[in-house]
Amino acid sequence: MGHCCSKDVSAVNNEVINSIKHPTPPNAAAVEVAPPATNGYANSFAASPFQSPLPAGVRPSPSPARTPGRKFRWPLPPPSPAKPIMAMMRRRVQGKQQPQEGQPITEDGGGEGGGGERVAMGSGTGGLDKNFGYPKNLAAKFELGKEVGRGHFGHTCWAKGKKGELKGQPVAVKIISKAKMTTAISIEDVRREVKILKALSGHKNIIKFYDAFEDENNVYIAMELCEGGELLDRILSRGGRYTEQDAKTIVVQILSVVAYCHLQGVSHRDLKPENFLFTSRDEDAPMRIIDFGLSDFVRPDDRLNDVVGSAYYVAPEVLHRSYNLEADMWSTGVITYILLCGSRPFWARTESGIFRSVLRADPNFDDSPWPTVSPEAKDFVKRLLNKDHRKRMTAAQALTHPWLRDLNPAVPLDILIFKLVKSYVRATPFKRAALKALSKAIPEDELVYLRTQFSLLEPKNGYVSLNNFRVALTRHVTDAMKESRVLEILNVMEPLAHKRMGFEEFCAAAISTHQLEALEGWENIATEAFGFFEQEGNQVISVEELTQEMNLGPTAYSAVKDWIRSSDGKLSFIGYTKFLHGVTMRISNARHR
Ligand SMILES: Nc1ncnc2c1ncn2[C@@H]1O[C@H](COP(=O)(O)OP(=O)(O)OP(=O)(O)O)[C@@H](O)[C@H]1O
Ligand SMILES: [Ca+2]
């Protein structure tokens, strides 16, 4: 996938704001999503939480609250069957707004003439191979019934099994029209949706996959039928919000499935209440995640760059076109915020307004009902809605957050540990000493997570080595993990093959300075850590050595100089925290240019 956007943040912000004006339907009415906020702030849906949005005929919508303008993916080549819908919306307003010069007009097929479905490069779909290699005998296996749901990419029907284990059983069949697959990318999207569903099916909160079929006109995905409706509808039926305790049971299920996907190297990229279905009408029925239509494989250190998702739930770094799994955690934060207060954290009348809010606004934690929400719940949401993706909790971390602790949820292995340990074993002794000092100062709440992860590595006599990491990861291997090449991380952890790590060192290796910086007690943690560093690791260091340690060039000499105490040539407190933090965003971006 693509690489990091190398522009500085403010430039990117403006670019995003500008660019979203055109790819989204410029018709304000078409994207108006809620009544005017009563308090003038953008996050309220006090009157009606999910007033909606799309112009009649654009997208059949079972609930007025469904996310409007939900699929955006631009300005890369036209990738999906959602494109014709966006194209149609744009055609509607063609007379009102001309495309700007330089605007990529081919993304939805370019020229706005004709009225028929547009196709890739304006050259027809003749060259596209729409053969998926799936069996063609759907009718022999299932009897299709009435429609139960509809999305941008397809519609889903009730069906009944005719043969084998599913004989007489109700199932769901998602039908995706081949006519809408107008590009190689959109075909690949469907192929990947099936592949991911097949590989991940089996987790208790993922919809169970039965089989995929095709004929000349459609692809059919047969899966478990969920008769309990969407999470969105349950939120609405409860007047827009859940009690904290009920919200917890929902959030734990979301985290459990997200943690599983992430360990497999799959980013869902479209987490929202519409994509979680209850298996039955029972109040306490479990949820299943559906719709891997926008999901993708991503290696731990890779960055994705295609802007996909649903406006209310999209993470800032997705709009910046450089993101990884943390983007799903942002969406999880948005869902949790909605569950707890009944309002959207980022709201505006137009899609571009929503994006602006996502990039710049701080969610409101002051108005009702937030004063009555527990501090743990607020902390939980804030640690997911951090605009700096490096500071966000992972799903496995979130499962150990104090807010959820009374539910004692199962915590899976976290791929973040592998990434951090990999960096640690390759770090200089000076950096390791700095991290060791920091690890001695971390609060008990963070230790809960580390203890859980350490025990998942099944230490032998209190120690882990590369083999523990290998065994722990390969225990969960599926075809998805192979495809996303998650296992390759073990190769770069090779220095650990000749090393044993006890829990104390594991803590130093597996902590993220960025995440700790986001804690309210960071100042105290850093001060205490510096005390430990002074006792053990703080050595005399020259400007040249420090810049080298931090992987900076000579241009950084003047900044780095101030971080070394003139009295004894060792790192000052500020120097220590800067060193832990690593290079700044600006320098870091510059280095990628
Ligand atoms: N297994 C299922 N059981 C019951 N209903 C289902 C099932 N799968 C999908 N649906 C219904 O069909 C709708 C559309 O399905 P899905 O989200 O997979 O399609 P999509 O076109 O990819 O959607 P989107 O527009 O969100 O991308 C769902 O919102 C849901 O209401
Ligand atoms: Ca969906």
mmCIF file with all atom_site columns, N, CA, C and O and ligand atoms in Angstrom, residues 59 62 66 70-71 148-157 171-174 176 193 207-208 223-230 233 270 272 274-275 277 290-294 310, ligand 1:
data_model
loop_
_atom_site.group_PDB
_atom_site.id
_atom_site.type_symbol
_atom_site.label_atom_id
_atom_site.label_alt_id
_atom_site.label_comp_id
_atom_site.label_asym_id
_atom_site.label_entity_id
_atom_site.label_seq_id
_atom_site.pdbx_PDB_ins_code
_atom_site.Cartn_x
_atom_site.Cartn_y
_atom_site.Cartn_z
_atom_site.occupancy
_atom_site.B_iso_or_equiv
_atom_site.pdbx_formal_charge
_atom_site.auth_seq_id
_atom_site.auth_comp_id
_atom_site.auth_asym_id
_atom_site.auth_atom_id
_atom_site.pdbx_PDB_model_num
ATOM   1   N N   . ARG A 1 59  ? -30.168 6.437   -1.795 1.00 0.00 ? 59  ARG A N   1
ATOM   2   C CA  . ARG A 1 59  ? -29.817 5.220   -1.110 1.00 0.00 ? 59  ARG A CA  1
ATOM   3   C C   . ARG A 1 59  ? -30.945 4.816   -0.180 1.00 0.00 ? 59  ARG A C   1
ATOM   4   O O   . ARG A 1 59  ? -31.218 5.496   0.787  1.00 0.00 ? 59  ARG A O   1
ATOM   5   N N   . PRO A 1 62  ? -33.091 2.156   5.723  1.00 0.00 ? 62  PRO A N   1
ATOM   6   C CA  . PRO A 1 62  ? -34.076 1.661   6.665  1.00 0.00 ? 62  PRO A CA  1
ATOM   7   C C   . PRO A 1 62  ? -34.212 2.552   7.897  1.00 0.00 ? 62  PRO A C   1
ATOM   8   O O   . PRO A 1 62  ? -35.209 2.528   8.569  1.00 0.00 ? 62  PRO A O   1
ATOM   9   N N   . ARG A 1 66  ? -29.043 6.578   9.595  1.00 0.00 ? 66  ARG A N   1
ATOM   10  C CA  . ARG A 1 66  ? -27.876 5.940   8.986  1.00 0.00 ? 66  ARG A CA  1
ATOM   11  C C   . ARG A 1 66  ? -26.893 6.986   8.501  1.00 0.00 ? 66  ARG A C   1
ATOM   12  O O   . ARG A 1 66  ? -27.246 8.083   8.148  1.00 0.00 ? 66  ARG A O   1
ATOM   13  N N   . ARG A 1 70  ? -21.690 7.990   3.176  1.00 0.00 ? 70  ARG A N   1
ATOM   14  C CA  . ARG A 1 70  ? -20.886 7.142   4.018  1.00 0.00 ? 70  ARG A CA  1
ATOM   15  C C   . ARG A 1 70  ? -19.634 6.620   3.356  1.00 0.00 ? 70  ARG A C   1
ATOM   16  O O   . ARG A 1 70  ? -18.694 6.262   4.011  1.00 0.00 ? 70  ARG A O   1
ATOM   17  N N   . LYS A 1 71  ? -19.651 6.533   2.100  1.00 0.00 ? 71  LYS A N   1
ATOM   18  C CA  . LYS A 1 71  ? -18.490 5.968   1.446  1.00 0.00 ? 71  LYS A CA  1
ATOM   19  C C   . LYS A 1 71  ? -17.755 7.057   0.697  1.00 0.00 ? 71  LYS A C   1
ATOM   20  O O   . LYS A 1 71  ? -18.327 7.690   -0.173 1.00 0.00 ? 71  LYS A O   1
ATOM   21  N N   . VAL A 1 148 ? -33.578 -8.274  3.343  1.00 0.00 ? 148 VAL A N   1
ATOM   22  C CA  . VAL A 1 148 ? -33.553 -7.879  4.766  1.00 0.00 ? 148 VAL A CA  1
ATOM   23  C C   . VAL A 1 148 ? -32.704 -6.636  5.016  1.00 0.00 ? 148 VAL A C   1
ATOM   24  O O   . VAL A 1 148 ? -32.743 -6.063  6.105  1.00 0.00 ? 148 VAL A O   1
ATOM   25  N N   . GLY A 1 149 ? -31.956 -6.235  4.035  1.00 0.00 ? 149 GLY A N   1
ATOM   26  C CA  . GLY A 1 149 ? -31.139 -5.038  4.241  1.00 0.00 ? 149 GLY A CA  1
ATOM   27  C C   . GLY A 1 149 ? -30.474 -4.618  2.954  1.00 0.00 ? 149 GLY A C   1
ATOM   28  O O   . GLY A 1 149 ? -30.375 -5.389  2.002  1.00 0.00 ? 149 GLY A O   1
ATOM   29  N N   . ARG A 1 150 ? -30.035 -3.377  2.949  1.00 0.00 ? 150 ARG A N   1
ATOM   30  C CA  . ARG A 1 150 ? -29.434 -2.863  1.722  1.00 0.00 ? 150 ARG A CA  1
ATOM   31  C C   . ARG A 1 150 ? -28.339 -1.874  2.093  1.00 0.00 ? 150 ARG A C   1
ATOM   32  O O   . ARG A 1 150 ? -28.476 -1.093  3.024  1.00 0.00 ? 150 ARG A O   1
ATOM   33  N N   . GLY A 1 151 ? -27.234 -1.931  1.369  1.00 0.00 ? 151 GLY A N   1
ATOM   34  C CA  . GLY A 1 151 ? -26.147 -0.980  1.584  1.00 0.00 ? 151 GLY A CA  1
ATOM   35  C C   . GLY A 1 151 ? -25.711 -0.391  0.253  1.00 0.00 ? 151 GLY A C   1
ATOM   36  O O   . GLY A 1 151 ? -26.393 -0.571  -0.760 1.00 0.00 ? 151 GLY A O   1
ATOM   37  N N   . HIS A 1 152 ? -24.589 0.290   0.278  1.00 0.00 ? 152 HIS A N   1
ATOM   38  C CA  . HIS A 1 152 ? -24.082 0.886   -0.954 1.00 0.00 ? 152 HIS A CA  1
ATOM   39  C C   . HIS A 1 152 ? -23.647 -0.181  -1.945 1.00 0.00 ? 152 HIS A C   1
ATOM   40  O O   . HIS A 1 152 ? -23.717 0.002   -3.146 1.00 0.00 ? 152 HIS A O   1
ATOM   41  N N   . PHE A 1 153 ? -23.144 -1.265  -1.407 1.00 0.00 ? 153 PHE A N   1
ATOM   42  C CA  . PHE A 1 153 ? -22.480 -2.225  -2.270 1.00 0.00 ? 153 PHE A CA  1
ATOM   43  C C   . PHE A 1 153 ? -23.365 -3.392  -2.664 1.00 0.00 ? 153 PHE A C   1
ATOM   44  O O   . PHE A 1 153 ? -23.073 -4.098  -3.607 1.00 0.00 ? 153 PHE A O   1
ATOM   45  N N   . GLY A 1 154 ? -24.405 -3.602  -1.914 1.00 0.00 ? 154 GLY A N   1
ATOM   46  C CA  . GLY A 1 154 ? -25.245 -4.735  -2.255 1.00 0.00 ? 154 GLY A CA  1
ATOM   47  C C   . GLY A 1 154 ? -26.476 -4.778  -1.391 1.00 0.00 ? 154 GLY A C   1
ATOM   48  O O   . GLY A 1 154 ? -26.659 -3.942  -0.516 1.00 0.00 ? 154 GLY A O   1
ATOM   49  N N   . HIS A 1 155 ? -27.308 -5.764  -1.661 1.00 0.00 ? 155 HIS A N   1
ATOM   50  C CA  . HIS A 1 155 ? -28.445 -5.957  -0.767 1.00 0.00 ? 155 HIS A CA  1
ATOM   51  C C   . HIS A 1 155 ? -28.400 -7.377  -0.222 1.00 0.00 ? 155 HIS A C   1
ATOM   52  O O   . HIS A 1 155 ? -27.754 -8.258  -0.792 1.00 0.00 ? 155 HIS A O   1
ATOM   53  N N   . THR A 1 156 ? -29.059 -7.556  0.895  1.00 0.00 ? 156 THR A N   1
ATOM   54  C CA  . THR A 1 156 ? -28.979 -8.836  1.586  1.00 0.00 ? 156 THR A CA  1
ATOM   55  C C   . THR A 1 156 ? -30.376 -9.438  1.695  1.00 0.00 ? 156 THR A C   1
ATOM   56  O O   . THR A 1 156 ? -31.331 -8.732  2.017  1.00 0.00 ? 156 THR A O   1
ATOM   57  N N   . CYS A 1 157 ? -30.448 -10.716 1.371  1.00 0.00 ? 157 CYS A N   1
ATOM   58  C CA  . CYS A 1 157 ? -31.752 -11.386 1.412  1.00 0.00 ? 157 CYS A CA  1
ATOM   59  C C   . CYS A 1 157 ? -31.769 -12.503 2.440  1.00 0.00 ? 157 CYS A C   1
ATOM   60  O O   . CYS A 1 157 ? -30.737 -13.114 2.737  1.00 0.00 ? 157 CYS A O   1
ATOM   61  N N   . VAL A 1 171 ? -30.682 -18.426 6.545  1.00 0.00 ? 171 VAL A N   1
ATOM   62  C CA  . VAL A 1 171 ? -29.353 -17.795 6.400  1.00 0.00 ? 171 VAL A CA  1
ATOM   63  C C   . VAL A 1 171 ? -29.557 -16.429 5.740  1.00 0.00 ? 171 VAL A C   1
ATOM   64  O O   . VAL A 1 171 ? -30.665 -16.073 5.337  1.00 0.00 ? 171 VAL A O   1
ATOM   65  N N   . ALA A 1 172 ? -28.473 -15.682 5.651  1.00 0.00 ? 172 ALA A N   1
ATOM   66  C CA  . ALA A 1 172 ? -28.518 -14.418 4.911  1.00 0.00 ? 172 ALA A CA  1
ATOM   67  C C   . ALA A 1 172 ? -27.630 -14.546 3.685  1.00 0.00 ? 172 ALA A C   1
ATOM   68  O O   . ALA A 1 172 ? -26.586 -15.186 3.744  1.00 0.00 ? 172 ALA A O   1
ATOM   69  N N   . VAL A 1 173 ? -28.062 -13.944 2.583  1.00 0.00 ? 173 VAL A N   1
ATOM   70  C CA  . VAL A 1 173 ? -27.226 -13.945 1.376  1.00 0.00 ? 173 VAL A CA  1
ATOM   71  C C   . VAL A 1 173 ? -27.065 -12.508 0.899  1.00 0.00 ? 173 VAL A C   1
ATOM   72  O O   . VAL A 1 173 ? -28.044 -11.835 0.557  1.00 0.00 ? 173 VAL A O   1
ATOM   73  N N   . LYS A 1 174 ? -25.820 -12.039 0.929  1.00 0.00 ? 174 LYS A N   1
ATOM   74  C CA  . LYS A 1 174 ? -25.535 -10.693 0.430  1.00 0.00 ? 174 LYS A CA  1
ATOM   75  C C   . LYS A 1 174 ? -25.284 -10.792 -1.068 1.00 0.00 ? 174 LYS A C   1
ATOM   76  O O   . LYS A 1 174 ? -24.487 -11.608 -1.520 1.00 0.00 ? 174 LYS A O   1
ATOM   77  N N   . ILE A 1 176 ? -24.075 -8.959  -4.432 1.00 0.00 ? 176 ILE A N   1
ATOM   78  C CA  . ILE A 1 176 ? -23.320 -7.817  -4.950 1.00 0.00 ? 176 ILE A CA  1
ATOM   79  C C   . ILE A 1 176 ? -23.335 -7.876  -6.479 1.00 0.00 ? 176 ILE A C   1
ATOM   80  O O   . ILE A 1 176 ? -22.891 -8.859  -7.076 1.00 0.00 ? 176 ILE A O   1
ATOM   81  N N   . GLU A 1 193 ? -13.175 -8.952  0.300  1.00 0.00 ? 193 GLU A N   1
ATOM   82  C CA  . GLU A 1 193 ? -14.243 -9.053  1.309  1.00 0.00 ? 193 GLU A CA  1
ATOM   83  C C   . GLU A 1 193 ? -14.527 -10.525 1.620  1.00 0.00 ? 193 GLU A C   1
ATOM   84  O O   . GLU A 1 193 ? -14.632 -10.919 2.793  1.00 0.00 ? 193 GLU A O   1
ATOM   85  N N   . ILE A 1 207 ? -19.531 -12.312 11.910 1.00 0.00 ? 207 ILE A N   1
ATOM   86  C CA  . ILE A 1 207 ? -20.595 -13.038 11.219 1.00 0.00 ? 207 ILE A CA  1
ATOM   87  C C   . ILE A 1 207 ? -20.021 -14.319 10.605 1.00 0.00 ? 207 ILE A C   1
ATOM   88  O O   . ILE A 1 207 ? -18.922 -14.310 10.056 1.00 0.00 ? 207 ILE A O   1
ATOM   89  N N   . LYS A 1 208 ? -20.766 -15.395 10.750 1.00 0.00 ? 208 LYS A N   1
ATOM   90  C CA  . LYS A 1 208 ? -20.271 -16.679 10.285 1.00 0.00 ? 208 LYS A CA  1
ATOM   91  C C   . LYS A 1 208 ? -20.447 -16.793 8.774  1.00 0.00 ? 208 LYS A C   1
ATOM   92  O O   . LYS A 1 208 ? -21.550 -16.574 8.264  1.00 0.00 ? 208 LYS A O   1
ATOM   93  N N   . MET A 1 223 ? -24.187 -16.340 4.516  1.00 0.00 ? 223 MET A N   1
ATOM   94  C CA  . MET A 1 223 ? -23.668 -16.236 5.885  1.00 0.00 ? 223 MET A CA  1
ATOM   95  C C   . MET A 1 223 ? -24.794 -16.411 6.898  1.00 0.00 ? 223 MET A C   1
ATOM   96  O O   . MET A 1 223 ? -25.974 -16.456 6.540  1.00 0.00 ? 223 MET A O   1
ATOM   97  N N   . GLU A 1 224 ? -24.369 -16.452 8.126  1.00 0.00 ? 224 GLU A N   1
ATOM   98  C CA  . GLU A 1 224 ? -25.292 -16.527 9.255  1.00 0.00 ? 224 GLU A CA  1
ATOM   99  C C   . GLU A 1 224 ? -26.302 -15.376 9.195  1.00 0.00 ? 224 GLU A C   1
ATOM   100 O O   . GLU A 1 224 ? -25.927 -14.246 8.860  1.00 0.00 ? 224 GLU A O   1
ATOM   101 N N   . LEU A 1 225 ? -27.547 -15.681 9.502  1.00 0.00 ? 225 LEU A N   1
ATOM   102 C CA  . LEU A 1 225 ? -28.574 -14.628 9.519  1.00 0.00 ? 225 LEU A CA  1
ATOM   103 C C   . LEU A 1 225 ? -28.672 -14.016 10.918 1.00 0.00 ? 225 LEU A C   1
ATOM   104 O O   . LEU A 1 225 ? -28.772 -14.737 11.908 1.00 0.00 ? 225 LEU A O   1
ATOM   105 N N   . CYS A 1 226 ? -28.591 -12.711 10.976 1.00 0.00 ? 226 CYS A N   1
ATOM   106 C CA  . CYS A 1 226 ? -28.765 -12.032 12.266 1.00 0.00 ? 226 CYS A CA  1
ATOM   107 C C   . CYS A 1 226 ? -30.153 -11.412 12.288 1.00 0.00 ? 226 CYS A C   1
ATOM   108 O O   . CYS A 1 226 ? -30.445 -10.520 11.488 1.00 0.00 ? 226 CYS A O   1
ATOM   109 N N   . GLU A 1 227 ? -30.972 -11.850 13.227 1.00 0.00 ? 227 GLU A N   1
ATOM   110 C CA  . GLU A 1 227 ? -32.363 -11.393 13.218 1.00 0.00 ? 227 GLU A CA  1
ATOM   111 C C   . GLU A 1 227 ? -32.643 -10.296 14.225 1.00 0.00 ? 227 GLU A C   1
ATOM   112 O O   . GLU A 1 227 ? -33.771 -9.870  14.393 1.00 0.00 ? 227 GLU A O   1
ATOM   113 N N   . GLY A 1 228 ? -31.569 -9.838  14.884 1.00 0.00 ? 228 GLY A N   1
ATOM   114 C CA  . GLY A 1 228 ? -31.790 -8.850  15.952 1.00 0.00 ? 228 GLY A CA  1
ATOM   115 C C   . GLY A 1 228 ? -31.625 -7.403  15.540 1.00 0.00 ? 228 GLY A C   1
ATOM   116 O O   . GLY A 1 228 ? -31.724 -6.510  16.376 1.00 0.00 ? 228 GLY A O   1
ATOM   117 N N   . GLY A 1 229 ? -31.343 -7.162  14.268 1.00 0.00 ? 229 GLY A N   1
ATOM   118 C CA  . GLY A 1 229 ? -31.217 -5.787  13.797 1.00 0.00 ? 229 GLY A CA  1
ATOM   119 C C   . GLY A 1 229 ? -29.852 -5.170  14.113 1.00 0.00 ? 229 GLY A C   1
ATOM   120 O O   . GLY A 1 229 ? -28.994 -5.790  14.737 1.00 0.00 ? 229 GLY A O   1
ATOM   121 N N   . GLU A 1 230 ? -29.712 -3.928  13.656 1.00 0.00 ? 230 GLU A N   1
ATOM   122 C CA  . GLU A 1 230 ? -28.432 -3.234  13.774 1.00 0.00 ? 230 GLU A CA  1
ATOM   123 C C   . GLU A 1 230 ? -28.291 -2.564  15.142 1.00 0.00 ? 230 GLU A C   1
ATOM   124 O O   . GLU A 1 230 ? -29.287 -2.128  15.726 1.00 0.00 ? 230 GLU A O   1
ATOM   125 N N   . ASP A 1 233 ? -30.021 0.769   15.352 1.00 0.00 ? 233 ASP A N   1
ATOM   126 C CA  . ASP A 1 233 ? -31.453 0.800   15.674 1.00 0.00 ? 233 ASP A CA  1
ATOM   127 C C   . ASP A 1 233 ? -31.700 0.616   17.170 1.00 0.00 ? 233 ASP A C   1
ATOM   128 O O   . ASP A 1 233 ? -32.634 1.173   17.729 1.00 0.00 ? 233 ASP A O   1
ATOM   129 N N   . ASP A 1 270 ? -14.440 0.380   8.520  1.00 0.00 ? 270 ASP A N   1
ATOM   130 C CA  . ASP A 1 270 ? -15.800 0.922   8.431  1.00 0.00 ? 270 ASP A CA  1
ATOM   131 C C   . ASP A 1 270 ? -16.593 0.563   9.687  1.00 0.00 ? 270 ASP A C   1
ATOM   132 O O   . ASP A 1 270 ? -17.745 0.122   9.612  1.00 0.00 ? 270 ASP A O   1
ATOM   133 N N   . LYS A 1 272 ? -18.895 1.109   12.554 1.00 0.00 ? 272 LYS A N   1
ATOM   134 C CA  . LYS A 1 272 ? -19.999 2.036   12.839 1.00 0.00 ? 272 LYS A CA  1
ATOM   135 C C   . LYS A 1 272 ? -21.185 1.186   13.298 1.00 0.00 ? 272 LYS A C   1
ATOM   136 O O   . LYS A 1 272 ? -21.231 -0.024  13.031 1.00 0.00 ? 272 LYS A O   1
ATOM   137 N N   . GLU A 1 274 ? -24.052 0.696   12.296 1.00 0.00 ? 274 GLU A N   1
ATOM   138 C CA  . GLU A 1 274 ? -24.817 -0.005  11.262 1.00 0.00 ? 274 GLU A CA  1
ATOM   139 C C   . GLU A 1 274 ? -24.190 -1.354  10.912 1.00 0.00 ? 274 GLU A C   1
ATOM   140 O O   . GLU A 1 274 ? -24.849 -2.220  10.349 1.00 0.00 ? 274 GLU A O   1
ATOM   141 N N   . ASN A 1 275 ? -22.915 -1.489  11.209 1.00 0.00 ? 275 ASN A N   1
ATOM   142 C CA  . ASN A 1 275 ? -22.222 -2.717  10.806 1.00 0.00 ? 275 ASN A CA  1
ATOM   143 C C   . ASN A 1 275 ? -22.103 -3.745  11.927 1.00 0.00 ? 275 ASN A C   1
ATOM   144 O O   . ASN A 1 275 ? -21.361 -4.710  11.811 1.00 0.00 ? 275 ASN A O   1
ATOM   145 N N   . LEU A 1 277 ? -24.564 -6.268  14.011 1.00 0.00 ? 277 LEU A N   1
ATOM   146 C CA  . LEU A 1 277 ? -25.925 -6.814  14.073 1.00 0.00 ? 277 LEU A CA  1
ATOM   147 C C   . LEU A 1 277 ? -26.070 -7.725  15.284 1.00 0.00 ? 277 LEU A C   1
ATOM   148 O O   . LEU A 1 277 ? -25.116 -8.409  15.674 1.00 0.00 ? 277 LEU A O   1
ATOM   149 N N   . ILE A 1 290 ? -20.439 -7.259  10.636 1.00 0.00 ? 290 ILE A N   1
ATOM   150 C CA  . ILE A 1 290 ? -20.641 -7.648  9.223  1.00 0.00 ? 290 ILE A CA  1
ATOM   151 C C   . ILE A 1 290 ? -19.849 -6.682  8.343  1.00 0.00 ? 290 ILE A C   1
ATOM   152 O O   . ILE A 1 290 ? -19.219 -5.753  8.852  1.00 0.00 ? 290 ILE A O   1
ATOM   153 N N   . ASP A 1 291 ? -19.907 -6.906  7.087  1.00 0.00 ? 291 ASP A N   1
ATOM   154 C CA  . ASP A 1 291 ? -19.460 -5.939  6.092  1.00 0.00 ? 291 ASP A CA  1
ATOM   155 C C   . ASP A 1 291 ? -17.960 -5.639  6.135  1.00 0.00 ? 291 ASP A C   1
ATOM   156 O O   . ASP A 1 291 ? -17.527 -4.595  6.633  1.00 0.00 ? 291 ASP A O   1
ATOM   157 N N   . PHE A 1 292 ? -17.203 -6.551  5.564  1.00 0.00 ? 292 PHE A N   1
ATOM   158 C CA  . PHE A 1 292 ? -15.766 -6.323  5.422  1.00 0.00 ? 292 PHE A CA  1
ATOM   159 C C   . PHE A 1 292 ? -15.454 -5.722  4.047  1.00 0.00 ? 292 PHE A C   1
ATOM   160 O O   . PHE A 1 292 ? -14.350 -5.857  3.534  1.00 0.00 ? 292 PHE A O   1
ATOM   161 N N   . GLY A 1 293 ? -16.457 -5.066  3.487  1.00 0.00 ? 293 GLY A N   1
ATOM   162 C CA  . GLY A 1 293 ? -16.329 -4.533  2.129  1.00 0.00 ? 293 GLY A CA  1
ATOM   163 C C   . GLY A 1 293 ? -15.251 -3.481  1.962  1.00 0.00 ? 293 GLY A C   1
ATOM   164 O O   . GLY A 1 293 ? -14.765 -3.258  0.859  1.00 0.00 ? 293 GLY A O   1
ATOM   165 N N   . LEU A 1 294 ? -14.900 -2.800  3.023  1.00 0.00 ? 294 LEU A N   1
ATOM   166 C CA  . LEU A 1 294 ? -13.835 -1.786  2.911  1.00 0.00 ? 294 LEU A CA  1
ATOM   167 C C   . LEU A 1 294 ? -12.566 -2.226  3.638  1.00 0.00 ? 294 LEU A C   1
ATOM   168 O O   . LEU A 1 294 ? -11.608 -1.460  3.735  1.00 0.00 ? 294 LEU A O   1
ATOM   169 N N   . SER A 1 310 ? -16.571 5.969   6.745  1.00 0.00 ? 310 SER A N   1
ATOM   170 C CA  . SER A 1 310 ? -17.840 6.664   6.878  1.00 0.00 ? 310 SER A CA  1
ATOM   171 C C   . SER A 1 310 ? -17.602 7.939   7.662  1.00 0.00 ? 310 SER A C   1
ATOM   172 O O   . SER A 1 310 ? -16.935 7.922   8.698  1.00 0.00 ? 310 SER A O   1
HETATM 173 N N1  . LIG B 2 .   ? -25.938 -11.579 8.031  1.00 0.00 ? 1   LIG B N1  1
HETATM 174 C C1  . LIG B 2 .   ? -26.922 -10.681 7.974  1.00 0.00 ? 1   LIG B C1  1
HETATM 175 N N2  . LIG B 2 .   ? -28.068 -10.876 8.636  1.00 0.00 ? 1   LIG B N2  1
HETATM 176 C C2  . LIG B 2 .   ? -29.050 -9.963  8.577  1.00 0.00 ? 1   LIG B C2  1
HETATM 177 N N3  . LIG B 2 .   ? -28.983 -8.797  7.907  1.00 0.00 ? 1   LIG B N3  1
HETATM 178 C C3  . LIG B 2 .   ? -27.857 -8.535  7.239  1.00 0.00 ? 1   LIG B C3  1
HETATM 179 C C4  . LIG B 2 .   ? -26.767 -9.456  7.231  1.00 0.00 ? 1   LIG B C4  1
HETATM 180 N N4  . LIG B 2 .   ? -25.767 -8.923  6.488  1.00 0.00 ? 1   LIG B N4  1
HETATM 181 C C5  . LIG B 2 .   ? -26.216 -7.732  6.062  1.00 0.00 ? 1   LIG B C5  1
HETATM 182 N N5  . LIG B 2 .   ? -27.464 -7.489  6.503  1.00 0.00 ? 1   LIG B N5  1
HETATM 183 C C6  . LIG B 2 .   ? -28.260 -6.278  6.263  1.00 0.00 ? 1   LIG B C6  1
HETATM 184 O O1  . LIG B 2 .   ? -27.920 -5.750  5.003  1.00 0.00 ? 1   LIG B O1  1
HETATM 185 C C7  . LIG B 2 .   ? -27.375 -4.436  5.139  1.00 0.00 ? 1   LIG B C7  1
HETATM 186 C C8  . LIG B 2 .   ? -26.284 -4.229  4.109  1.00 0.00 ? 1   LIG B C8  1
HETATM 187 O O2  . LIG B 2 .   ? -25.263 -5.173  4.294  1.00 0.00 ? 1   LIG B O2  1
HETATM 188 P P1  . LIG B 2 .   ? -23.753 -4.747  4.191  1.00 0.00 ? 1   LIG B P1  1
HETATM 189 O O3  . LIG B 2 .   ? -23.459 -3.732  5.233  1.00 0.00 ? 1   LIG B O3  1
HETATM 190 O O4  . LIG B 2 .   ? -22.923 -5.981  4.202  1.00 0.00 ? 1   LIG B O4  1
HETATM 191 O O5  . LIG B 2 .   ? -23.763 -4.111  2.745  1.00 0.00 ? 1   LIG B O5  1
HETATM 192 P P2  . LIG B 2 .   ? -22.919 -2.962  2.140  1.00 0.00 ? 1   LIG B P2  1
HETATM 193 O O6  . LIG B 2 .   ? -23.522 -2.654  0.826  1.00 0.00 ? 1   LIG B O6  1
HETATM 194 O O7  . LIG B 2 .   ? -21.495 -3.368  2.137  1.00 0.00 ? 1   LIG B O7  1
HETATM 195 O O8  . LIG B 2 .   ? -23.187 -1.814  3.173  1.00 0.00 ? 1   LIG B O8  1
HETATM 196 P P3  . LIG B 2 .   ? -22.548 -0.372  3.307  1.00 0.00 ? 1   LIG B P3  1
HETATM 197 O O9  . LIG B 2 .   ? -23.378 0.542   2.520  1.00 0.00 ? 1   LIG B O9  1
HETATM 198 O O10 . LIG B 2 .   ? -22.601 -0.103  4.780  1.00 0.00 ? 1   LIG B O10 1
HETATM 199 O O11 . LIG B 2 .   ? -21.164 -0.502  2.825  1.00 0.00 ? 1   LIG B O11 1
HETATM 200 C C9  . LIG B 2 .   ? -26.894 -4.361  6.556  1.00 0.00 ? 1   LIG B C9  1
HETATM 201 O O12 . LIG B 2 .   ? -26.839 -3.053  7.054  1.00 0.00 ? 1   LIG B O12 1
HETATM 202 C C10 . LIG B 2 .   ? -27.922 -5.224  7.297  1.00 0.00 ? 1   LIG B C10 1
HETATM 203 O O13 . LIG B 2 .   ? -29.059 -4.486  7.614  1.00 0.00 ? 1   LIG B O13 1
#
